[in-house]
PDB file of C-alpha atoms and ligand atoms in Angstrom:
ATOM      1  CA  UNK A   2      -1.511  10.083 -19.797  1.00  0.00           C
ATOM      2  CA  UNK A   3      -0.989   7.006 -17.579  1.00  0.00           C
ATOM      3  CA  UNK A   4      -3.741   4.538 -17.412  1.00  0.00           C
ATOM      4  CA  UNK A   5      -3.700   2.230 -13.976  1.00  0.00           C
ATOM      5  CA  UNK A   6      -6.188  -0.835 -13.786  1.00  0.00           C
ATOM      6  CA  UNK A   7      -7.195  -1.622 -10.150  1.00  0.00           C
ATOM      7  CA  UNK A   8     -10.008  -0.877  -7.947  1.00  0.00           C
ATOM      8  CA  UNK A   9      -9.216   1.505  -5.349  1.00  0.00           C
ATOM      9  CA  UNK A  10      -9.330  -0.258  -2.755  1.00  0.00           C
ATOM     10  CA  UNK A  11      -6.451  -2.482  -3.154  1.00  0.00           C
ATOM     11  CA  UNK A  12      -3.834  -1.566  -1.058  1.00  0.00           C
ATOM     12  CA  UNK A  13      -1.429  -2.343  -3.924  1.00  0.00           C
ATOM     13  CA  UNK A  14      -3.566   0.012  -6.371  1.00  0.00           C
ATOM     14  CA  UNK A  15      -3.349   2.736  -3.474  1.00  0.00           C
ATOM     15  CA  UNK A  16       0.386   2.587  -3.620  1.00  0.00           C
ATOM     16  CA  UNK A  17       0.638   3.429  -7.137  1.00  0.00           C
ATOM     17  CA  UNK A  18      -2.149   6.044  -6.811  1.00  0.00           C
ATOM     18  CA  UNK A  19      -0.308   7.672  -4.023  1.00  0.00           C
ATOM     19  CA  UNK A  20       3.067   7.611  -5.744  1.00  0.00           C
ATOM     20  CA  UNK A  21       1.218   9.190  -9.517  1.00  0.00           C
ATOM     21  CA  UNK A  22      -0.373  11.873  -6.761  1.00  0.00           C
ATOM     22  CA  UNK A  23       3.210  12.411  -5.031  1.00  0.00           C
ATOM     23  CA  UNK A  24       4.308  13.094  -8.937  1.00  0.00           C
ATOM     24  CA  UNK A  25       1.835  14.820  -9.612  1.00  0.00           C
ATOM     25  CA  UNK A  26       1.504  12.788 -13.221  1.00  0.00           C
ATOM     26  CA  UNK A  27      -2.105  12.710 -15.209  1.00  0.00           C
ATOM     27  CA  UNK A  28      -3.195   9.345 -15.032  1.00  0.00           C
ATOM     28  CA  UNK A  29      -6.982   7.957 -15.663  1.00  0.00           C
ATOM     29  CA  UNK A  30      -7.873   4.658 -13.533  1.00  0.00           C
ATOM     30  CA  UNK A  31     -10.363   1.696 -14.368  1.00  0.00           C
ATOM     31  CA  UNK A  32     -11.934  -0.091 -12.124  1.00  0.00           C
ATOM     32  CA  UNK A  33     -10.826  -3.896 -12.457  1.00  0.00           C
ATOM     33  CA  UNK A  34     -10.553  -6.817  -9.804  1.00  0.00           C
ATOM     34  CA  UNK A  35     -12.936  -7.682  -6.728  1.00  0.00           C
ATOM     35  CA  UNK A  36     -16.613  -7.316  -7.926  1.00  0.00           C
ATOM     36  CA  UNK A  37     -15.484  -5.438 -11.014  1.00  0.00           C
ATOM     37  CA  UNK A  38     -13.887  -8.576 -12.541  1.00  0.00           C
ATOM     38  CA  UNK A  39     -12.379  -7.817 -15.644  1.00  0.00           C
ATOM     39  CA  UNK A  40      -8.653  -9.336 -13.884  1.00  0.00           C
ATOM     40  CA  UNK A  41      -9.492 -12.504 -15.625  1.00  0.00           C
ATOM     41  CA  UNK A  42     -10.070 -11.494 -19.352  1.00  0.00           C
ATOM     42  CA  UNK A  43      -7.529 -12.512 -21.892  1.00  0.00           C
ATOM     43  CA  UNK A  44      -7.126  -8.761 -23.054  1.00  0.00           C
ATOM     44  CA  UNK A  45      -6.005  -8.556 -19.372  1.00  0.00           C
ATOM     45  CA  UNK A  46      -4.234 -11.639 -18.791  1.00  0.00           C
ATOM     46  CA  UNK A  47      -2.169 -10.235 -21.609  1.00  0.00           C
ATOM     47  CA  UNK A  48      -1.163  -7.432 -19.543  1.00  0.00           C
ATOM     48  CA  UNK A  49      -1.015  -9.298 -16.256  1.00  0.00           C
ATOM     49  CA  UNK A  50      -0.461 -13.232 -16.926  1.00  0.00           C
ATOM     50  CA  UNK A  51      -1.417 -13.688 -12.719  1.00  0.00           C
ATOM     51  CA  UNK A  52      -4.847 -11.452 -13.347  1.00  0.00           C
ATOM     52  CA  UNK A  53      -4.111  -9.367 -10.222  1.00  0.00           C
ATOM     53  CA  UNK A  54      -4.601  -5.168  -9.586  1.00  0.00           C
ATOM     54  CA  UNK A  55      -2.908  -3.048 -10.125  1.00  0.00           C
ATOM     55  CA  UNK A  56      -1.437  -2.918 -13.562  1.00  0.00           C
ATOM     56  CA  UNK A  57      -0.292   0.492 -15.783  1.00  0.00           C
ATOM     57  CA  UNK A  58       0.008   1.838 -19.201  1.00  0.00           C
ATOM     58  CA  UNK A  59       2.386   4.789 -19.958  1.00  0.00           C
ATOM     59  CA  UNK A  60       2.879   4.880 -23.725  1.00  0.00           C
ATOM     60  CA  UNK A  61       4.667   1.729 -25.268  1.00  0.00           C
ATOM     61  CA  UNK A  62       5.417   0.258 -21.418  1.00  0.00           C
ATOM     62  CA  UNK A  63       2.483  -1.890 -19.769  1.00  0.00           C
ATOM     63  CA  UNK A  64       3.771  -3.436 -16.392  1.00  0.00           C
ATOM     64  CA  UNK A  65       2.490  -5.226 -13.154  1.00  0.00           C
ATOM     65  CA  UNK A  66       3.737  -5.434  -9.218  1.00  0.00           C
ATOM     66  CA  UNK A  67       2.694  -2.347  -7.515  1.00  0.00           C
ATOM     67  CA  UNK A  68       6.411  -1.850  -5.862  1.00  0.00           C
ATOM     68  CA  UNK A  69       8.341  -1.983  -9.393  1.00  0.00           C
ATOM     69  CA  UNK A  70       5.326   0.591 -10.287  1.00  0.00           C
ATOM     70  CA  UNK A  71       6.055   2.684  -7.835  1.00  0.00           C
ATOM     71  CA  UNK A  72       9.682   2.392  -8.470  1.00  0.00           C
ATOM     72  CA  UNK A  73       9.589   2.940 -12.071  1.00  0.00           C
ATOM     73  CA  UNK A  74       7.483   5.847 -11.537  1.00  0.00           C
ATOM     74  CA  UNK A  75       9.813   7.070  -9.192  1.00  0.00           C
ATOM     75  CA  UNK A  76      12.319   7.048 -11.446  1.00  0.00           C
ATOM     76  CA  UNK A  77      10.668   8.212 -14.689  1.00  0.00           C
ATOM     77  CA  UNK A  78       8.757  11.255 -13.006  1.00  0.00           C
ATOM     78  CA  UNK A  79      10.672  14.005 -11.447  1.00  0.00           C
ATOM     79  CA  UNK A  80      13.915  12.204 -10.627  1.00  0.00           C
ATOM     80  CA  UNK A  81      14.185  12.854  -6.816  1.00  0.00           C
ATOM     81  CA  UNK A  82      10.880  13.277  -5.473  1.00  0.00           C
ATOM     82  CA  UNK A  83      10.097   9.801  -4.435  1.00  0.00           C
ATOM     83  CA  UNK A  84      13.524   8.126  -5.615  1.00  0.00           C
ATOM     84  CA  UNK A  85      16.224   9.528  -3.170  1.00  0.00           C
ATOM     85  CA  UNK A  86      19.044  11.333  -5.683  1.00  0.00           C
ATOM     86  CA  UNK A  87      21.972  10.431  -2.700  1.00  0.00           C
ATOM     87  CA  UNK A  88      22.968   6.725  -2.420  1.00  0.00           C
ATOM     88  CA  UNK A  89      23.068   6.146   1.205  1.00  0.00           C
ATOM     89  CA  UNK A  90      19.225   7.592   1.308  1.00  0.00           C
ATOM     90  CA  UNK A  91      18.164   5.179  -1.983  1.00  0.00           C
ATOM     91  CA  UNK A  92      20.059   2.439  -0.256  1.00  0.00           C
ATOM     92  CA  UNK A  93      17.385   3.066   2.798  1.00  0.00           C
ATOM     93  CA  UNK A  94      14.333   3.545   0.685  1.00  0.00           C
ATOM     94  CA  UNK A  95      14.789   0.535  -1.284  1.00  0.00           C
ATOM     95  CA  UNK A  96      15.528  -1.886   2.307  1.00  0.00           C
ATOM     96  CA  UNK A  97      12.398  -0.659   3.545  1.00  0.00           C
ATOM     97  CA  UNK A  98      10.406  -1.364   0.038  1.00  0.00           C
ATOM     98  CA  UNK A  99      11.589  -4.557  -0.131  1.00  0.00           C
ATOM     99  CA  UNK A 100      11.054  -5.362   3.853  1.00  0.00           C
ATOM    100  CA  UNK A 101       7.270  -4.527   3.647  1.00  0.00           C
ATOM    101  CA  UNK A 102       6.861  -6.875   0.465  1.00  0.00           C
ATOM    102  CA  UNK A 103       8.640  -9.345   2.135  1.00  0.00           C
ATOM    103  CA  UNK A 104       7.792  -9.654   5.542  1.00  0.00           C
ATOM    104  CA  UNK A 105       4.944  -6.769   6.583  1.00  0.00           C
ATOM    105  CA  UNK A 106       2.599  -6.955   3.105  1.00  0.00           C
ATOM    106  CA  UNK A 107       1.950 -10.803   3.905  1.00  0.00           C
ATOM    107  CA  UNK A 108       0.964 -10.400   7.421  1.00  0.00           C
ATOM    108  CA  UNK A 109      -1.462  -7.834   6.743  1.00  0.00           C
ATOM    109  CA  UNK A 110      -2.779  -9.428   3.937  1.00  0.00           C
ATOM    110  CA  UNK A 111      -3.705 -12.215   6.340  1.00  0.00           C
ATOM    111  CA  UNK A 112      -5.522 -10.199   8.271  1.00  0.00           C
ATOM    112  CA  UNK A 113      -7.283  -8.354   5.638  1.00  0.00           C
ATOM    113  CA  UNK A 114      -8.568 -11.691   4.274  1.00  0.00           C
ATOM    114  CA  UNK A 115      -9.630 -13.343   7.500  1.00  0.00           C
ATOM    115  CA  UNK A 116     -10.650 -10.180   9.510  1.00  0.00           C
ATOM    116  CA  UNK A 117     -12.665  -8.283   6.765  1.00  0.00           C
ATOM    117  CA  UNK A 118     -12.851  -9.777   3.839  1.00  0.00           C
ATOM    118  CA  UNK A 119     -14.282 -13.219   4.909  1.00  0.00           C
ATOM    119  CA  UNK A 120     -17.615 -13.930   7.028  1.00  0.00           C
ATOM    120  CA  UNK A 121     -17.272 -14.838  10.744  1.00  0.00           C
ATOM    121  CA  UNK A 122     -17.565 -18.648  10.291  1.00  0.00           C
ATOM    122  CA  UNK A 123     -14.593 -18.788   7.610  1.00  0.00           C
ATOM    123  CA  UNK A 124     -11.991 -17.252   9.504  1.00  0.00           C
ATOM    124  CA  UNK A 125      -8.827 -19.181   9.947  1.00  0.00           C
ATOM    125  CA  UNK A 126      -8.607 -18.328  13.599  1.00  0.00           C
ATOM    126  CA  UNK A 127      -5.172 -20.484  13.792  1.00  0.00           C
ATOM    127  CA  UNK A 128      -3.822 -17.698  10.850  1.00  0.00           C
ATOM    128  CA  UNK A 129      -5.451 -14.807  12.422  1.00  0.00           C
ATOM    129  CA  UNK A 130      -3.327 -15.035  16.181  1.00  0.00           C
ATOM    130  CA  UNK A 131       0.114 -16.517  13.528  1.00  0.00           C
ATOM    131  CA  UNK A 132      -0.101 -13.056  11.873  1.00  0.00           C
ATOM    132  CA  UNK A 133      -1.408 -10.551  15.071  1.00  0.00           C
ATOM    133  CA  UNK A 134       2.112 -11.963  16.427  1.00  0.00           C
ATOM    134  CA  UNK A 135       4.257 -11.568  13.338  1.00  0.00           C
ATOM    135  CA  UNK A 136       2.863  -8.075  12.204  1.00  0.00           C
ATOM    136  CA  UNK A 137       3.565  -6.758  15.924  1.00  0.00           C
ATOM    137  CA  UNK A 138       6.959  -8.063  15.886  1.00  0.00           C
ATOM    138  CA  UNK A 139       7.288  -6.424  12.892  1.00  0.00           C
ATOM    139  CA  UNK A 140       6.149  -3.396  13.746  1.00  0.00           C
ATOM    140  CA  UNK A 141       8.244  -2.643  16.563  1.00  0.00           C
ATOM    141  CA  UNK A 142      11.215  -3.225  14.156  1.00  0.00           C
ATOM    142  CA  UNK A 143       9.724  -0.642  11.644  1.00  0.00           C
ATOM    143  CA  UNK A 144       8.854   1.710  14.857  1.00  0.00           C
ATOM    144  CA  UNK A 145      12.645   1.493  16.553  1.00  0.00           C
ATOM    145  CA  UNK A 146      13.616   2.577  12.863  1.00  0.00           C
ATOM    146  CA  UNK A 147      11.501   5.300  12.569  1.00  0.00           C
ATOM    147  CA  UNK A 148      12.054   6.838  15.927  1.00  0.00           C
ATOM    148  CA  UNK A 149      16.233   7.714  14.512  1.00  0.00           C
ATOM    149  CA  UNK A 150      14.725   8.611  11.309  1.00  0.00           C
ATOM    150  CA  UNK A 151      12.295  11.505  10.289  1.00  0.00           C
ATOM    151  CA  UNK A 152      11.227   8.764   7.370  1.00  0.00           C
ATOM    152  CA  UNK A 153      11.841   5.532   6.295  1.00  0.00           C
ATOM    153  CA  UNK A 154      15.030   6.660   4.296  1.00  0.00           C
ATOM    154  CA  UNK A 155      16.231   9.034   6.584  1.00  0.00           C
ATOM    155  CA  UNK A 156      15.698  13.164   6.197  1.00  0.00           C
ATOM    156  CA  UNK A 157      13.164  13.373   3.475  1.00  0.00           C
ATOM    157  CA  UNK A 158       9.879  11.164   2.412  1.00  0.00           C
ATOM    158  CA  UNK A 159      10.490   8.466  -0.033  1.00  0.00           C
ATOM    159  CA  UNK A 160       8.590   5.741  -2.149  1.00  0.00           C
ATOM    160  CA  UNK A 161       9.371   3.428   1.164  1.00  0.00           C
ATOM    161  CA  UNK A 162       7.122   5.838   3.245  1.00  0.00           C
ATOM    162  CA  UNK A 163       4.118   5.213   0.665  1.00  0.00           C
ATOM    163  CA  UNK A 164       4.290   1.482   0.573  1.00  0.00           C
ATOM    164  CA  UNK A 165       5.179   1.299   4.814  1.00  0.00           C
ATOM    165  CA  UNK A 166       2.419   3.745   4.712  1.00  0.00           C
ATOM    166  CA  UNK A 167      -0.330   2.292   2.711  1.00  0.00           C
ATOM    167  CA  UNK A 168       0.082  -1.066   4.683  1.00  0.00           C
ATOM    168  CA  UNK A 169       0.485   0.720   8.020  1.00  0.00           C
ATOM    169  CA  UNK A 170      -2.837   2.417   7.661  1.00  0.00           C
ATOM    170  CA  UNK A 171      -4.098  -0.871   6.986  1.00  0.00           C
ATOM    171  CA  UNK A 172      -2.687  -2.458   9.838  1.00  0.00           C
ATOM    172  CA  UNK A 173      -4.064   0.343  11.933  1.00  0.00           C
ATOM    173  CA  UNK A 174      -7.479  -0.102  11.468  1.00  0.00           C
ATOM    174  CA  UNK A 175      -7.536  -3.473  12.700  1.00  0.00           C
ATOM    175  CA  UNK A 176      -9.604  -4.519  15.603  1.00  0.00           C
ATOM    176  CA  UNK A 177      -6.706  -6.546  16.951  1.00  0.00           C
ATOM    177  CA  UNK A 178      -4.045  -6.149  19.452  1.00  0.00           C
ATOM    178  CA  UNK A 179      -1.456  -4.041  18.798  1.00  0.00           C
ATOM    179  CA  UNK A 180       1.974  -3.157  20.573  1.00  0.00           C
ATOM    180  CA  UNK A 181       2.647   0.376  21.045  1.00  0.00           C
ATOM    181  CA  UNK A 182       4.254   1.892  18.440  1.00  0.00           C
ATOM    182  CA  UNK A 183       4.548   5.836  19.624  1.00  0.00           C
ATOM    183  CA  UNK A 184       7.102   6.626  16.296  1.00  0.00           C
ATOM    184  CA  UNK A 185       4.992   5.138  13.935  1.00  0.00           C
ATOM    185  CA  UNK A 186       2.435   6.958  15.047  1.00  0.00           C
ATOM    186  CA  UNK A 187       3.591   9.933  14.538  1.00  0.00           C
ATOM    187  CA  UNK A 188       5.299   9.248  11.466  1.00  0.00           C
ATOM    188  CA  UNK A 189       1.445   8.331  10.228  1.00  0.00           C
ATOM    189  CA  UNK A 190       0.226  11.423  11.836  1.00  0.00           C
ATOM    190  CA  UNK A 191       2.851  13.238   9.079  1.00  0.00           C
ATOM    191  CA  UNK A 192       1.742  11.123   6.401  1.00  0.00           C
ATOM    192  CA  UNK A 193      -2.438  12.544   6.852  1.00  0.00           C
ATOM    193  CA  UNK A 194      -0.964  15.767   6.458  1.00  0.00           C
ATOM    194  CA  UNK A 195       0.092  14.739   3.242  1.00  0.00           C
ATOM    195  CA  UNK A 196      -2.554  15.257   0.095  1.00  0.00           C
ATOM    196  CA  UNK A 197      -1.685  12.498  -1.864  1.00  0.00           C
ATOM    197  CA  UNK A 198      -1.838  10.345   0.789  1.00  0.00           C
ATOM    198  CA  UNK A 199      -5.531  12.015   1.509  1.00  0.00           C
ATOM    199  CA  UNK A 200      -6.510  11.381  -1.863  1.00  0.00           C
ATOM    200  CA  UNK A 201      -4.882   7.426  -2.702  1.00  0.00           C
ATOM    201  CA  UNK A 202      -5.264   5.649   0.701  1.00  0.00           C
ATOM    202  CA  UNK A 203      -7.747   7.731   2.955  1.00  0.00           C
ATOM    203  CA  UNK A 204     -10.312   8.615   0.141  1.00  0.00           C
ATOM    204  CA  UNK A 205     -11.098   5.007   0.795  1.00  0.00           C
ATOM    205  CA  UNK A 206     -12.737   4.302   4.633  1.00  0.00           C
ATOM    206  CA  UNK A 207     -11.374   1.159   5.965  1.00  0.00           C
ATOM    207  CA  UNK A 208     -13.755  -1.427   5.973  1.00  0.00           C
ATOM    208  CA  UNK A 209     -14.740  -3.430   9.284  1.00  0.00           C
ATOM    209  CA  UNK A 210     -15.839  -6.346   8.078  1.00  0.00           C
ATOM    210  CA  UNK A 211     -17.368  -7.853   4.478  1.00  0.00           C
ATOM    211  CA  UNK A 212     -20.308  -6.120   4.175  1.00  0.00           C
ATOM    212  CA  UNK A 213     -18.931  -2.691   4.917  1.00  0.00           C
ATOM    213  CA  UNK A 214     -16.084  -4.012   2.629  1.00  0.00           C
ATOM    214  CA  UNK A 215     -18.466  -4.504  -0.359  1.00  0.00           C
ATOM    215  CA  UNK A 216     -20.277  -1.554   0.164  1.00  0.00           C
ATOM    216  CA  UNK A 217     -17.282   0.912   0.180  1.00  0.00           C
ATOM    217  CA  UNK A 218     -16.142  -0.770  -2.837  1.00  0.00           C
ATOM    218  CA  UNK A 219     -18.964   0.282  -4.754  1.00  0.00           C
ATOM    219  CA  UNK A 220     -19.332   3.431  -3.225  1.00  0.00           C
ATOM    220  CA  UNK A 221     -15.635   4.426  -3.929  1.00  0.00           C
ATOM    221  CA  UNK A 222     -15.600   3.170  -7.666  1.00  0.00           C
TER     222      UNK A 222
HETATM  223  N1  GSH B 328       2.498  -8.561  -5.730  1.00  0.00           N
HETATM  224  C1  GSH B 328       1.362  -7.967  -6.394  1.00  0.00           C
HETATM  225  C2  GSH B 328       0.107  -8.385  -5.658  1.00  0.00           C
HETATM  226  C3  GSH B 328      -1.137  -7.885  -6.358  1.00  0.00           C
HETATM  227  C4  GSH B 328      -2.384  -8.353  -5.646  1.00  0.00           C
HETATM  228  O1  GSH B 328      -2.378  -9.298  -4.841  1.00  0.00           O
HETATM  229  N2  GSH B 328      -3.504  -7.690  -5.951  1.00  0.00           N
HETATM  230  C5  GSH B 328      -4.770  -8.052  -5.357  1.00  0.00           C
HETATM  231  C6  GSH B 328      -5.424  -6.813  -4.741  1.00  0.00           C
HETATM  232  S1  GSH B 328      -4.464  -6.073  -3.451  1.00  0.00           S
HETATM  233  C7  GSH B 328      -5.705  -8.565  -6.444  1.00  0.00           C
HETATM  234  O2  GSH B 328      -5.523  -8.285  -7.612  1.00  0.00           O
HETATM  235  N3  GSH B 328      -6.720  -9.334  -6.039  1.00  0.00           N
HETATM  236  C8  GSH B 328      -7.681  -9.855  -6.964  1.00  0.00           C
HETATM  237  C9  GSH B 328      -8.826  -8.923  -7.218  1.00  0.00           C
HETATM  238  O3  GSH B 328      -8.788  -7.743  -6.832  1.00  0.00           O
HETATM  239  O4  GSH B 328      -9.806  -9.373  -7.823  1.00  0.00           O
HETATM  240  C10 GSH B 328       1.523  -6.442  -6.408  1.00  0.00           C
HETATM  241  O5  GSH B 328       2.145  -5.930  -5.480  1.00  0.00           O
HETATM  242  O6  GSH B 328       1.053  -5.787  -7.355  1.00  0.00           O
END
């Protein structure tokens, strides 16, 4: 039985979810991080030296950094699922896992922080138009992609789709403005059909601002 620290809603706890629901893999979860605490305790520092969610146990391997996670779950839990078998497909996949660390993960985590997770009078306004720009530039790259592709590595879903997908749904529940992005749109519609997806990301509403934030982290524990 896997064991996963993290509250669930981190969007890097929701990745890992998603990918142990994809797998269908037993796993128990405890609730750690935001008002749970716990991150900063030296029997989890031990696990984690930077104290963040998520982190997992399976047998004699304890790691952190939700992509590896979801990566080395890919690749321990029945081999193809989320790990595409055929090189040209993995060679997709892992571009598009390492482009939403990279470039997409920060600019919504900008937003997150200054549109919902802080009060009115502490938003960095200056950050908050930076990263409305940069996340819709970034977007329309992800959305020309996806409109040649059925997913983010080509003919069949992949880890990439769960981390684009986590952050995506995110992004989408932003009360900013957004460029059109018809493909992605669809290509989310796809991913609600999915149960894992139903059960990791959209089990959790999306807060819209820090009360509503703090609430729906207790009420989701
Ligand atoms: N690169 C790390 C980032 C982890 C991270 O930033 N986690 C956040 C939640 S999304 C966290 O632990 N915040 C502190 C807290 O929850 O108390 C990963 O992908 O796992």
């Amino acid at each position: 039985m896997i064991t996963v620290w993290g509250r669930k809603n981190s969007v890097n706890v929701q990745k890992v979810l998603w990918a142990l629901e994809e797998l269908d893999v037993p796993y128990t979860r405890e609730n750690v991080g935001g008002s749970f605490g716990g991150n900063k305790d030296a029997d989890y520092l031990a696990m984690n030296p930077m104290g963040l969610v998520p982190v997992i146990r399976d047998g004699d391997v304890t790691m952190f950094e939700s992509n590896a996670i979801v990566r080395y779950l890919a690749a321990r839990f029945r081999a193809g699922v989320l790990r595409p078998a055929e090189h040209q497909s993995l060679a997709m996949a892992e571009q598009w896992m390492e482009w939403a660390q990279v470039n997409f993960a920060p600019a919504v985590g900008t937003l997150q922080m200054n549109l919902i997770r802080s009060l009115p009078e502490h938003r960095d306004q200056s950050a908050i138009v930076t990263a409305t720009e940069r996340s819709g530039e970034l977007v329309k790259i992800a959305d020309t992609w996806i409109a040649r592709h059925d997913w983010f590595a080509g003919h069949d879903f992949s880890f990439a789709d769960i981390v684009m997908g986590a952050l995506f749904w995110r992004y989408a529940g932003f009360d900013i403005q957004r460029p059109a992005t018809p493909h992605l749109m669809e290509w989310l519609d796809a991913l609600q059909q999915r149960e894992a997806f139903r059960r990791a990301v959209m089990a959790v509403p999306r807060a819209k601002d820090l009360a509503d934030w703090n609430r729906i982290e207790k009420e989701t524990a």
